[in-house]
Amino acid sequence: MLKQNQLRTYLSDFVALFFPNICLGCESALPNGVPHICPTCQYNLPKTRNYKIEVPHIEQKLAGSVRYSHLLAYVHFHKKGIVQKLLHELKYNHKEEIGIMLGRWFGHDLLLAGFQNEFDIIVPVPLHPSKFKKRGYNQSEAFAKGLAEVLKMEVVNALVRNVASETQTKKSRIERQENVASIFEVAEPNLVIGRRVLLVDDVLTTGATIIACGNQLINVGVSEFSVAVIAATQ
């Protein structure tokens, strides 16, 4: 058994020598066991102030379209920045663990900020079954799992996406709103009625998805509706 363990260690060191794990931020080699981003780049993540989304046009739009209690984001999104790199790996390179990692980090920050008793359940924004099958996981649910682990809460997949909407990446603000206006449904109302729901998503851009999901949840009778995202655009 000892020889087998030694062999695994040698093989791991050999692979790390020729195929080092690189930090997505500074591109330095990462030590074994350090995933995706070095401690320095983690420390320098562009965190939001007080974990709140303070983007006037988004706040105004949401305030006039959906009734929410908290609007939270872990980091700011900047094109070609480290957050975009992390999200790209999460969504398109099969790195589900990045979502869980970011959820844990944000969860610890929310605990320190006193949010541990503000919500009853976490509900991730759903993927359409066809996209879920292609990707193999829901990036928003991965983020939700990390949050739930730290905040000691339950992840409830109460929402379903009935229409496979086109990708939002290159759409204008108005096109995004039209693209998601009526594609979500609360499939399990009994799981959310009378509860304080924290809806989670990966990125908040125009708020169209949040509004669509939020109004569906409010219409079935949640007691409070809040939002947490990995990143918010500015």
Short mmCIF file of C-alpha atoms in Angstrom, two decimals:
data_model
loop_
_atom_site.label_atom_id
_atom_site.label_comp_id
_atom_site.label_asym_id
_atom_site.label_seq_id
_atom_site.Cartn_x
_atom_site.Cartn_y
_atom_site.Cartn_z
CA MET A 1 0.00 0.00 0.00
CA LEU A 2 2.86 2.38 0.84
CA LYS A 3 4.48 1.76 -2.54
CA GLN A 4 1.17 2.48 -4.30
CA ASN A 5 0.81 5.76 -2.43
CA GLN A 6 4.39 6.70 -3.25
CA LEU A 7 3.79 5.87 -6.91
CA ARG A 8 0.69 8.09 -6.99
CA THR A 9 2.71 10.92 -5.45
CA TYR A 10 5.51 10.52 -8.01
CA LEU A 11 3.01 10.45 -10.88
CA SER A 12 1.23 13.53 -9.53
CA ASP A 13 4.52 15.41 -9.22
CA PHE A 14 5.54 14.32 -12.74
CA VAL A 15 2.28 15.54 -14.26
CA ALA A 16 2.51 18.82 -12.31
CA LEU A 17 6.04 19.35 -13.63
CA PHE A 18 5.06 19.18 -17.31
CA PHE A 19 1.39 20.23 -17.03
CA PRO A 20 1.28 22.67 -14.11
CA ASN A 21 -2.01 23.95 -12.73
CA ILE A 22 -2.04 27.63 -13.70
CA CYS A 23 -3.75 30.49 -11.87
CA LEU A 24 -6.48 31.96 -14.05
CA GLY A 25 -5.53 35.42 -12.84
CA CYS A 26 -1.75 35.86 -12.89
CA GLU A 27 -0.95 32.61 -14.75
CA SER A 28 1.57 31.53 -12.13
CA ALA A 29 1.92 27.85 -11.31
CA LEU A 30 -0.35 26.76 -8.48
CA PRO A 31 0.79 24.42 -5.69
CA ASN A 32 -0.85 21.02 -5.52
CA GLY A 33 -4.27 21.28 -3.92
CA VAL A 34 -4.80 24.97 -4.76
CA PRO A 35 -7.62 25.15 -7.32
CA HIS A 36 -7.84 27.57 -10.26
CA ILE A 37 -6.72 30.80 -8.57
CA CYS A 38 -3.81 31.71 -6.31
CA PRO A 39 -4.34 33.26 -2.86
CA THR A 40 -3.12 36.66 -4.06
CA CYS A 41 -5.59 36.78 -6.95
CA GLN A 42 -8.35 35.54 -4.66
CA TYR A 43 -7.57 38.38 -2.25
CA ASN A 44 -7.64 40.87 -5.14
CA LEU A 45 -10.98 39.77 -6.58
CA PRO A 46 -13.09 42.87 -7.41
CA LYS A 47 -15.60 42.39 -4.61
CA THR A 48 -18.70 44.53 -4.41
CA ARG A 49 -19.08 47.02 -1.59
CA ASN A 50 -20.99 45.41 1.29
CA TYR A 51 -21.89 42.61 -1.17
CA LYS A 52 -24.69 44.74 -2.60
CA ILE A 53 -25.45 45.39 -6.25
CA GLU A 54 -25.06 49.14 -6.60
CA VAL A 55 -25.67 49.64 -10.30
CA PRO A 56 -28.27 52.42 -10.61
CA HIS A 57 -29.94 51.33 -13.85
CA ILE A 58 -30.28 47.73 -12.63
CA GLU A 59 -31.52 48.77 -9.19
CA GLN A 60 -34.09 51.10 -10.72
CA LYS A 61 -35.28 48.50 -13.19
CA LEU A 62 -35.63 45.76 -10.59
CA ALA A 63 -37.30 48.08 -8.08
CA GLY A 64 -39.97 48.89 -10.64
CA SER A 65 -40.46 45.32 -11.82
CA VAL A 66 -40.09 42.89 -8.91
CA ARG A 67 -40.40 43.19 -5.12
CA TYR A 68 -37.14 42.11 -3.47
CA SER A 69 -35.59 42.29 0.01
CA HIS A 70 -31.86 41.86 -0.72
CA LEU A 71 -29.90 42.24 -3.95
CA LEU A 72 -26.44 40.73 -3.45
CA ALA A 73 -23.40 40.10 -5.63
CA TYR A 74 -20.01 38.66 -4.75
CA VAL A 75 -17.86 40.44 -7.35
CA HIS A 76 -17.96 42.95 -10.18
CA PHE A 77 -17.74 41.67 -13.76
CA HIS A 78 -15.16 43.29 -16.04
CA LYS A 79 -14.51 42.15 -19.61
CA LYS A 80 -11.24 40.22 -19.93
CA GLY A 81 -10.81 40.31 -16.16
CA ILE A 82 -10.32 37.41 -13.80
CA VAL A 83 -14.03 37.12 -13.02
CA GLN A 84 -14.83 36.64 -16.70
CA LYS A 85 -12.13 33.96 -16.89
CA LEU A 86 -13.54 32.14 -13.86
CA LEU A 87 -17.08 32.26 -15.26
CA HIS A 88 -15.92 31.06 -18.67
CA GLU A 89 -14.23 28.05 -17.10
CA LEU A 90 -17.32 27.40 -14.99
CA LYS A 91 -19.79 27.54 -17.87
CA TYR A 92 -17.89 26.29 -20.90
CA ASN A 93 -14.94 24.17 -19.74
CA HIS A 94 -16.69 21.74 -17.39
CA LYS A 95 -15.34 23.33 -14.21
CA GLU A 96 -18.42 22.92 -12.00
CA GLU A 97 -16.18 23.05 -8.94
CA ILE A 98 -15.47 26.74 -9.62
CA GLY A 99 -19.13 27.54 -8.96
CA ILE A 100 -19.05 25.60 -5.70
CA MET A 101 -15.79 27.30 -4.69
CA LEU A 102 -17.18 30.79 -5.35
CA GLY A 103 -20.35 29.90 -3.46
CA ARG A 104 -18.32 28.85 -0.42
CA TRP A 105 -16.25 32.03 -0.50
CA PHE A 106 -19.32 34.23 -0.80
CA GLY A 107 -21.10 32.20 1.86
CA HIS A 108 -18.31 32.85 4.36
CA ASP A 109 -18.44 36.57 3.58
CA LEU A 110 -22.22 36.65 4.02
CA LEU A 111 -21.88 34.91 7.37
CA LEU A 112 -19.47 37.58 8.54
CA ALA A 113 -21.87 40.25 7.27
CA GLY A 114 -24.76 38.81 9.30
CA PHE A 115 -26.86 37.25 6.55
CA GLN A 116 -27.03 33.74 8.02
CA ASN A 117 -30.65 34.08 9.18
CA GLU A 118 -32.06 36.15 6.33
CA PHE A 119 -33.19 33.29 4.06
CA ASP A 120 -34.94 29.92 4.37
CA ILE A 121 -34.04 28.21 1.09
CA ILE A 122 -31.86 28.76 -1.96
CA VAL A 123 -33.40 28.42 -5.43
CA PRO A 124 -31.04 28.38 -8.45
CA VAL A 125 -32.05 29.82 -11.81
CA PRO A 126 -32.66 26.69 -13.90
CA LEU A 127 -31.25 25.57 -17.23
CA HIS A 128 -33.43 24.10 -19.94
CA PRO A 129 -33.11 20.27 -19.91
CA SER A 130 -31.41 20.30 -23.32
CA LYS A 131 -28.69 22.68 -22.13
CA PHE A 132 -28.34 20.80 -18.84
CA LYS A 133 -27.82 17.57 -20.78
CA LYS A 134 -25.17 19.19 -22.95
CA ARG A 135 -23.28 20.83 -20.06
CA GLY A 136 -23.88 18.12 -17.47
CA TYR A 137 -24.64 20.54 -14.63
CA ASN A 138 -26.23 23.90 -13.87
CA GLN A 139 -23.64 26.57 -13.06
CA SER A 140 -26.13 28.48 -10.90
CA GLU A 141 -26.89 25.33 -8.92
CA ALA A 142 -23.15 24.78 -8.40
CA PHE A 143 -22.91 28.28 -6.90
CA ALA A 144 -26.02 27.52 -4.82
CA LYS A 145 -24.43 24.34 -3.44
CA GLY A 146 -21.40 26.26 -2.20
CA LEU A 147 -23.56 28.91 -0.57
CA ALA A 148 -25.85 26.32 1.01
CA GLU A 149 -22.93 24.36 2.43
CA VAL A 150 -21.66 27.37 4.36
CA LEU A 151 -24.99 28.98 5.24
CA LYS A 152 -26.46 25.60 6.31
CA MET A 153 -29.43 25.91 4.00
CA GLU A 154 -31.29 23.72 1.54
CA VAL A 155 -31.05 24.05 -2.24
CA VAL A 156 -34.51 23.66 -3.78
CA ASN A 157 -34.91 23.27 -7.53
CA ALA A 158 -38.41 24.73 -7.54
CA LEU A 159 -38.13 26.54 -10.87
CA VAL A 160 -38.09 25.02 -14.35
CA ARG A 161 -37.22 26.55 -17.69
CA ASN A 162 -39.79 25.54 -20.29
CA VAL A 163 -38.18 27.20 -23.29
CA ALA A 164 -34.58 26.82 -24.40
CA SER A 165 -33.85 30.50 -24.92
CA GLU A 166 -30.98 31.61 -27.09
CA THR A 167 -27.70 32.55 -25.46
CA GLN A 168 -27.78 35.98 -23.85
CA THR A 169 -24.11 36.81 -24.38
CA LYS A 170 -24.42 39.04 -27.48
CA LYS A 171 -27.96 40.33 -26.99
CA SER A 172 -28.93 43.91 -26.24
CA ARG A 173 -30.72 44.81 -23.01
CA ILE A 174 -34.16 44.86 -24.66
CA GLU A 175 -33.50 41.59 -26.50
CA ARG A 176 -32.49 39.91 -23.22
CA GLN A 177 -35.74 41.01 -21.59
CA GLU A 178 -37.86 39.68 -24.44
CA ASN A 179 -35.85 36.46 -24.50
CA VAL A 180 -36.77 35.41 -20.94
CA ALA A 181 -40.08 37.16 -20.30
CA SER A 182 -42.24 34.04 -19.89
CA ILE A 183 -40.03 30.97 -20.01
CA PHE A 184 -39.86 30.13 -16.28
CA GLU A 185 -42.38 28.30 -14.11
CA VAL A 186 -42.57 27.27 -10.46
CA ALA A 187 -42.94 23.50 -10.76
CA GLU A 188 -43.04 22.85 -7.00
CA PRO A 189 -45.03 25.71 -5.38
CA ASN A 190 -45.43 23.83 -2.10
CA LEU A 191 -41.65 23.96 -1.62
CA VAL A 192 -41.50 27.76 -1.66
CA ILE A 193 -44.87 29.06 -0.40
CA GLY A 194 -44.45 31.13 2.77
CA ARG A 195 -40.65 30.87 2.70
CA ARG A 196 -37.88 33.44 2.36
CA VAL A 197 -36.31 32.56 -0.96
CA LEU A 198 -32.79 33.44 -2.10
CA LEU A 199 -32.66 33.16 -5.90
CA VAL A 200 -29.13 32.61 -7.23
CA ASP A 201 -27.64 33.07 -10.69
CA ASP A 202 -24.18 33.41 -12.18
CA VAL A 203 -24.21 36.90 -13.72
CA LEU A 204 -26.61 39.82 -13.46
CA THR A 205 -26.58 41.99 -16.56
CA THR A 206 -29.97 43.56 -17.35
CA GLY A 207 -31.97 41.84 -14.62
CA ALA A 208 -34.40 40.24 -17.09
CA THR A 209 -33.89 36.71 -15.77
CA ILE A 210 -34.16 37.85 -12.15
CA ILE A 211 -37.41 39.69 -12.85
CA ALA A 212 -38.92 36.74 -14.69
CA CYS A 213 -38.01 34.22 -11.98
CA GLY A 214 -38.78 36.58 -9.12
CA ASN A 215 -42.30 37.36 -10.26
CA GLN A 216 -43.06 33.68 -10.73
CA LEU A 217 -41.93 32.98 -7.16
CA ILE A 218 -43.79 35.97 -5.72
CA ASN A 219 -46.98 35.04 -7.57
CA VAL A 220 -47.11 31.60 -5.92
CA GLY A 221 -46.68 33.11 -2.45
CA VAL A 222 -43.10 33.25 -1.18
CA SER A 223 -42.87 35.39 1.96
CA GLU A 224 -39.72 37.22 0.83
CA PHE A 225 -37.68 37.27 -2.36
CA SER A 226 -33.93 38.03 -2.46
CA VAL A 227 -31.20 37.65 -5.06
CA ALA A 228 -27.53 36.61 -4.95
CA VAL A 229 -25.28 36.38 -7.99
CA ILE A 230 -21.64 35.59 -8.51
CA ALA A 231 -21.04 38.75 -10.52
CA ALA A 232 -22.82 41.94 -11.55
CA THR A 233 -21.93 43.99 -14.60
CA GLN A 234 -21.36 47.70 -14.15
#
